[in-house]
Amino acid sequence: MDNKGVSLIEVIVVLGLLALVITVFGRLNAVFSLSVSSASLNVRANAVAVETMEAVRFLRDDNWGNISGLSPETDYYLSFSDSDKEWHVEYSNPGSIDGIFLRKFSTRSVFRDSVTGQIVSSGGIPDSNILRVDAEVLWNDRGNQKNYKLTSYFSDF
């Protein structure tokens, strides 16, 4: 019996399977790379949001009026001055961070339940010594608008 034809078919089948495996691994590598890239942007956005809260904390520590005088529920931006090594509140967008991220923050009044003293989302009496600060970081990830938000409360104590 002549086995030369069977060997040629086996080689073609093996080459086909090898091409399929290489294609699958190539696609997995591409998906993994995109996933790592997105995760990296998420981590960086988190860091920018945390930095925003720290900058607002520095502004508060310098003078409570730096944040208590801001209009509630209005978007504000931050810039850092190299000359005086201080954060400043901006009323217009100073541009993106690293050409990727837009950082903004807003303040909201805080209200407390008159009986329990707990912070409430509606009703209650205003607490002029506490502000809620919402930091938001926005960026575009392969055509999809992404955002990361942090909320914290700052007091004048």
C-alpha atoms as one frame of an Amber mdcrd trajectory, in Angstrom:
protein
   0.000   0.000   0.000   1.212   3.551  -0.888   1.107   6.022   2.102   2.474
   9.110   0.274  -1.024  10.592  -0.308  -2.028  10.169   3.332   1.113  11.971
   4.530   0.359  14.947   2.275  -3.214  15.155   3.623  -1.898  14.943   7.185
   0.530  17.802   6.527  -2.249  19.980   5.055  -4.535  19.242   8.047  -1.752
  20.031  10.524  -0.883  23.291   8.708  -4.577  24.251   8.728  -4.854  23.560
  12.450  -1.635  25.463  13.091  -2.962  28.470  11.134  -6.189  28.331  13.166
  -4.301  28.193  16.484  -2.048  31.112  15.468  -5.105  33.163  14.450  -6.869
  32.441  17.753  -3.777  33.367  19.784  -3.328  36.538  17.723  -6.910  37.608
  18.440  -6.552  36.745  22.136  -3.405  38.849  22.276  -5.226  41.789  20.653
  -8.162  41.481  23.087  -5.785  41.203  26.045  -3.831  44.269  24.899  -7.027
  46.331  24.586  -8.185  45.151  28.006  -4.877  46.103  29.611  -4.995  49.492
  27.886  -8.535  50.161  29.182  -7.594  49.038  32.678  -4.586  51.349  32.608
  -6.798  54.307  31.647  -9.235  53.427  34.454  -6.405  53.381  37.002  -5.062
  56.700  35.733  -8.563  58.245  35.834  -8.913  57.094  39.438  -5.598  58.757
  40.283  -6.717  62.025  38.641  -9.996  61.928  40.616  -8.129  61.307  43.882
  -5.730  64.142  43.012  -8.767  66.377  42.425 -10.093  65.626  45.910  -6.668
  66.285  47.424  -6.417  69.598  45.564  -9.848  70.628  46.883  -8.687  69.592
  50.361  -5.614  71.859  49.994  -7.861  74.720  48.874 -10.119  74.125  51.884
  -7.151  73.954  54.263  -5.834  77.230  52.899  -9.183  78.994  53.318 -12.703
  77.554  53.706 -13.942  80.410  51.496 -11.992  78.914  48.581 -14.669  76.230
  48.256 -17.624  77.508  50.309 -17.883  80.554  48.045 -18.332  78.456  44.895
 -21.782  78.238  43.328 -23.353  74.877  44.156 -23.866  72.362  41.332 -21.621
  74.317  38.953 -18.695  72.668  37.189 -15.279  74.012  38.143 -11.809  73.042
  36.973  -8.385  72.987  38.580  -4.994  74.201  37.501  -1.667  73.967  39.258
   0.648  76.947  39.162   4.331  76.064  39.036   5.311  79.599  40.027   3.504
  79.639  43.384   3.143  75.859  43.763  -0.588  76.119  44.451  -3.861  74.815
  43.084  -6.318  77.307  41.629 -10.013  77.033  40.804 -10.774  77.779  37.165
 -14.169  78.735  35.755 -13.407  77.377  32.288 -11.740  74.195  31.119  -7.938
  74.704  31.125  -7.470  71.717  28.793  -7.004  68.002  29.084  -4.539  66.198
  31.291  -1.970  64.224  29.292  -4.120  64.927  26.231  -6.629  62.348  27.550
  -8.516  63.314  30.698 -10.908  66.152  31.507 -11.121  66.864  35.229 -13.923
  68.824  36.855 -15.568  69.151  40.235 -18.652  70.676  41.784 -19.899  71.409
  45.271 -23.321  70.768  46.758 -24.970  72.026  49.888 -25.444  69.527  52.697
 -28.687  69.175  54.626 -29.251  67.429  57.938 -32.313  65.859  59.481 -33.433
  68.192  62.275 -34.100  65.278  64.661 -31.260  62.810  64.022 -28.628  65.187
  62.673 -27.913  62.712  59.861 -27.146  63.971  56.350 -30.250  63.650  54.153
 -30.619  63.864  50.382 -33.746  66.044  50.558 -35.409  68.211  53.159 -33.665
  68.948  56.413 -31.808  72.033  57.488 -28.705  73.358  55.702 -25.323  72.731
  57.305 -23.140  75.674  56.297 -20.021  74.020  57.754 -20.054  71.030  55.384
 -19.977  70.743  51.591 -20.304  67.711  49.376 -17.690  67.690  46.626 -18.135
  65.594  43.480 -15.039  65.023  41.330 -15.455  63.649  37.827 -12.886  62.562
  35.268 -13.951  62.054  31.651 -12.041  60.459  28.778 -12.562  58.730  25.460
 -11.624  55.052  25.237 -11.724  53.817  21.628 -14.770  55.894  20.780 -16.598
  55.288  24.070 -17.049  58.163  26.524 -15.946  56.979  29.981 -16.114  58.670
  33.347 -14.998  58.102  36.898 -16.631  59.862  39.852 -15.681  60.366  43.471
 -17.743  62.032  46.195 -16.495  63.323  49.518 -17.630  65.652  52.268 -15.491
  68.572  53.415 -16.032  70.479  56.633 -14.888  73.802  58.021 -13.509  72.344
  61.237
